[in-house]
Amino acid sequence: MIKWHRDDGVVVGTLEPERVAWLRSRLAEFHALLDWRLSQYTTDYPLGEVLGIALPTEQTDHPPLQAVLRMHVPDSEPAEVRLWWEPELIGGLRAAVADAWRNLPTEGGVVRLADDPQRLRAWTRVLLSLRIAYLATWVPEALSAPLPEDAPADQRRRYDRACWLRAVVDTLGEFTGLGASRG
């Protein structure tokens, strides 16, 4: 059960403590994944040297990152444009992941978020991105279609966790009036 309310300028969410612990672990993994990708950026190519900007030199072949990038940067854009946008996207997500992680309790299930539209949107964006990365890692077939009813129990459990992430975002969006974006 996910419940949200306001308390003196703070949006307070009540979640199951075991789900919050699970979410903390997944956010830490997601942060490490984003750090790993940022570590691949370089200025060792002509445009990077001229601009002094570290950029990826090629598209990632890592399925969770591909799925997250596809969610935020349209495939219709040329590869060079996607590579140019990627550092800003990954860096912004990384900062938002760290902020979301800090807002999760180490024990219990009460989440406190500043009632600030920009921070709430960032939190929503992080959870949607995490959901996409999680699905791409653990239940990739669910990215294109709902999971079949006869899916194995372990696959169903992973899919249910991804659905729970979506429910957190949807209920927060409904409560704040900010709504959810894609994902």
Short mmCIF file of C-alpha atoms in Angstrom, two decimals:
data_model
loop_
_atom_site.label_atom_id
_atom_site.label_comp_id
_atom_site.label_asym_id
_atom_site.label_seq_id
_atom_site.Cartn_x
_atom_site.Cartn_y
_atom_site.Cartn_z
CA MET A 1 0.00 0.00 0.00
CA ILE A 2 1.30 3.44 -0.95
CA LYS A 3 -0.13 6.50 0.74
CA TRP A 4 0.90 10.15 0.35
CA HIS A 5 -0.01 13.23 2.38
CA ARG A 6 1.35 16.70 3.09
CA ASP A 7 2.75 17.74 6.43
CA ASP A 8 4.06 21.29 6.87
CA GLY A 9 5.69 21.74 3.44
CA VAL A 10 6.75 18.10 3.12
CA VAL A 11 5.22 15.35 1.01
CA VAL A 12 5.18 12.23 3.14
CA GLY A 13 4.85 8.78 1.65
CA THR A 14 4.11 5.63 3.57
CA LEU A 15 5.52 2.53 1.88
CA GLU A 16 6.22 -0.99 3.07
CA PRO A 17 9.61 -0.98 4.88
CA GLU A 18 10.89 -3.99 2.91
CA ARG A 19 10.06 -2.17 -0.35
CA VAL A 20 11.98 0.92 0.80
CA ALA A 21 14.99 -1.28 1.64
CA TRP A 22 14.72 -2.91 -1.79
CA LEU A 23 14.47 0.52 -3.44
CA ARG A 24 17.56 1.79 -1.59
CA SER A 25 19.53 -1.19 -2.91
CA ARG A 26 18.33 -0.69 -6.49
CA LEU A 27 19.10 3.04 -6.38
CA ALA A 28 22.64 2.29 -5.16
CA GLU A 29 23.08 -0.13 -8.08
CA PHE A 30 21.64 2.40 -10.52
CA HIS A 31 24.01 5.08 -9.22
CA ALA A 32 26.96 2.70 -9.73
CA LEU A 33 25.76 2.00 -13.29
CA LEU A 34 25.60 5.71 -14.08
CA ASP A 35 29.06 6.24 -12.56
CA TRP A 36 30.39 3.41 -14.71
CA ARG A 37 29.02 5.06 -17.85
CA LEU A 38 30.37 8.48 -16.87
CA SER A 39 33.81 6.91 -16.40
CA GLN A 40 33.79 5.97 -20.10
CA TYR A 41 33.56 9.58 -21.29
CA THR A 42 36.68 11.14 -22.72
CA THR A 43 38.05 14.25 -24.38
CA ASP A 44 40.47 12.12 -26.45
CA TYR A 45 38.87 12.78 -29.83
CA PRO A 46 38.90 15.86 -32.05
CA LEU A 47 35.67 17.55 -30.91
CA GLY A 48 36.30 16.68 -27.25
CA GLU A 49 39.76 18.24 -27.38
CA VAL A 50 38.48 21.41 -29.03
CA LEU A 51 35.57 21.84 -26.63
CA GLY A 52 37.25 20.40 -23.57
CA ILE A 53 34.12 18.36 -22.87
CA ALA A 54 34.21 14.68 -21.95
CA LEU A 55 31.67 12.82 -24.07
CA PRO A 56 30.99 9.21 -24.92
CA THR A 57 32.70 8.21 -28.14
CA GLU A 58 30.10 5.60 -29.06
CA GLN A 59 26.64 4.44 -28.12
CA THR A 60 26.47 2.09 -25.16
CA ASP A 61 25.74 -1.57 -25.80
CA HIS A 62 24.61 -2.12 -22.20
CA PRO A 63 20.86 -3.01 -22.41
CA PRO A 64 19.71 -1.19 -19.23
CA LEU A 65 21.51 2.00 -20.25
CA GLN A 66 20.24 1.69 -23.80
CA ALA A 67 16.67 1.43 -22.49
CA VAL A 68 17.06 4.43 -20.16
CA LEU A 69 18.66 6.57 -22.87
CA ARG A 70 15.96 5.57 -25.34
CA MET A 71 13.35 6.70 -22.81
CA HIS A 72 14.86 10.20 -22.58
CA VAL A 73 16.45 10.79 -26.01
CA PRO A 74 14.44 9.78 -29.09
CA ASP A 75 15.96 7.17 -31.40
CA SER A 76 14.97 9.45 -34.26
CA GLU A 77 17.81 11.81 -33.33
CA PRO A 78 21.14 11.24 -35.11
CA ALA A 79 23.72 9.23 -33.15
CA GLU A 80 25.94 12.29 -32.73
CA VAL A 81 23.10 14.23 -31.12
CA ARG A 82 22.29 11.35 -28.76
CA LEU A 83 25.95 11.14 -27.74
CA TRP A 84 26.04 14.92 -27.19
CA TRP A 85 22.95 14.86 -24.94
CA GLU A 86 23.98 11.80 -22.98
CA PRO A 87 26.38 13.40 -20.43
CA GLU A 88 23.80 15.97 -19.36
CA LEU A 89 21.15 13.27 -19.03
CA ILE A 90 23.38 10.79 -17.18
CA GLY A 91 24.85 13.49 -14.94
CA GLY A 92 21.40 14.83 -14.09
CA LEU A 93 20.07 11.36 -13.37
CA ARG A 94 23.10 10.58 -11.22
CA ALA A 95 22.52 13.68 -9.08
CA ALA A 96 18.80 12.94 -8.82
CA VAL A 97 19.49 9.30 -7.86
CA ALA A 98 21.78 10.46 -5.06
CA ASP A 99 19.09 12.88 -3.85
CA ALA A 100 16.38 10.20 -4.00
CA TRP A 101 18.60 7.76 -2.11
CA ARG A 102 19.22 10.35 0.63
CA ASN A 103 15.46 10.84 0.98
CA LEU A 104 14.79 7.18 1.66
CA PRO A 105 14.84 6.08 5.27
CA THR A 106 17.42 3.51 6.35
CA GLU A 107 14.71 1.87 8.44
CA GLY A 108 10.96 1.92 8.18
CA GLY A 109 8.77 3.01 5.32
CA VAL A 110 8.15 6.75 5.75
CA VAL A 111 9.58 8.82 2.89
CA ARG A 112 9.82 12.59 3.30
CA LEU A 113 10.18 14.78 0.20
CA ALA A 114 10.36 18.56 0.01
CA ASP A 115 7.10 19.82 -1.48
CA ASP A 116 8.96 21.38 -4.39
CA PRO A 117 7.71 20.62 -7.94
CA GLN A 118 11.23 20.48 -9.41
CA ARG A 119 12.50 18.00 -6.82
CA LEU A 120 9.33 15.92 -7.01
CA ARG A 121 9.67 15.74 -10.81
CA ALA A 122 13.31 14.70 -10.44
CA TRP A 123 12.31 11.98 -7.99
CA THR A 124 9.64 10.76 -10.42
CA ARG A 125 12.11 10.81 -13.31
CA VAL A 126 14.61 8.76 -11.32
CA LEU A 127 12.06 6.12 -10.38
CA LEU A 128 10.81 5.83 -13.95
CA SER A 129 14.38 5.52 -15.23
CA LEU A 130 15.19 2.97 -12.54
CA ARG A 131 12.10 1.00 -13.51
CA ILE A 132 13.17 0.89 -17.15
CA ALA A 133 16.74 -0.16 -16.23
CA TYR A 134 15.39 -2.79 -13.84
CA LEU A 135 13.04 -4.22 -16.46
CA ALA A 136 15.81 -4.25 -19.09
CA THR A 137 18.02 -6.15 -16.65
CA TRP A 138 15.60 -8.62 -15.08
CA VAL A 139 12.49 -8.85 -17.28
CA PRO A 140 13.47 -7.47 -20.72
CA GLU A 141 10.53 -9.13 -22.47
CA ALA A 142 8.19 -6.94 -20.38
CA LEU A 143 9.56 -3.77 -22.02
CA SER A 144 7.55 -4.48 -25.15
CA ALA A 145 4.50 -6.34 -23.82
CA PRO A 146 2.83 -7.25 -20.54
CA LEU A 147 4.23 -10.32 -18.84
CA PRO A 148 2.18 -13.47 -19.60
CA GLU A 149 0.05 -14.82 -16.78
CA ASP A 150 1.94 -18.13 -16.87
CA ALA A 151 5.38 -16.52 -16.41
CA PRO A 152 7.67 -18.29 -13.92
CA ALA A 153 7.34 -17.14 -10.29
CA ASP A 154 10.79 -15.49 -10.11
CA GLN A 155 10.10 -13.57 -13.31
CA ARG A 156 6.65 -12.57 -12.02
CA ARG A 157 8.18 -11.31 -8.73
CA ARG A 158 10.68 -9.11 -10.61
CA TYR A 159 7.92 -7.81 -12.86
CA ASP A 160 5.73 -7.06 -9.83
CA ARG A 161 8.56 -5.00 -8.34
CA ALA A 162 8.78 -2.97 -11.54
CA CYS A 163 5.00 -2.47 -11.42
CA TRP A 164 5.33 -1.34 -7.80
CA LEU A 165 7.88 1.30 -8.88
CA ARG A 166 5.37 2.54 -11.44
CA ALA A 167 2.66 2.62 -8.75
CA VAL A 168 4.90 4.75 -6.50
CA VAL A 169 5.37 7.23 -9.35
CA ASP A 170 1.71 7.20 -10.38
CA THR A 171 0.36 7.69 -6.86
CA LEU A 172 2.87 10.47 -6.19
CA GLY A 173 1.97 12.14 -9.49
CA GLU A 174 -1.75 11.91 -8.76
CA PHE A 175 -1.25 13.24 -5.25
CA THR A 176 0.92 16.20 -6.25
CA GLY A 177 -0.87 16.91 -9.53
CA LEU A 178 2.45 16.68 -11.37
CA GLY A 179 1.65 13.40 -13.14
CA ALA A 180 4.19 10.97 -14.50
CA SER A 181 6.08 11.23 -17.73
CA ARG A 182 7.08 8.25 -19.85
CA GLY A 183 8.06 4.85 -18.61
#
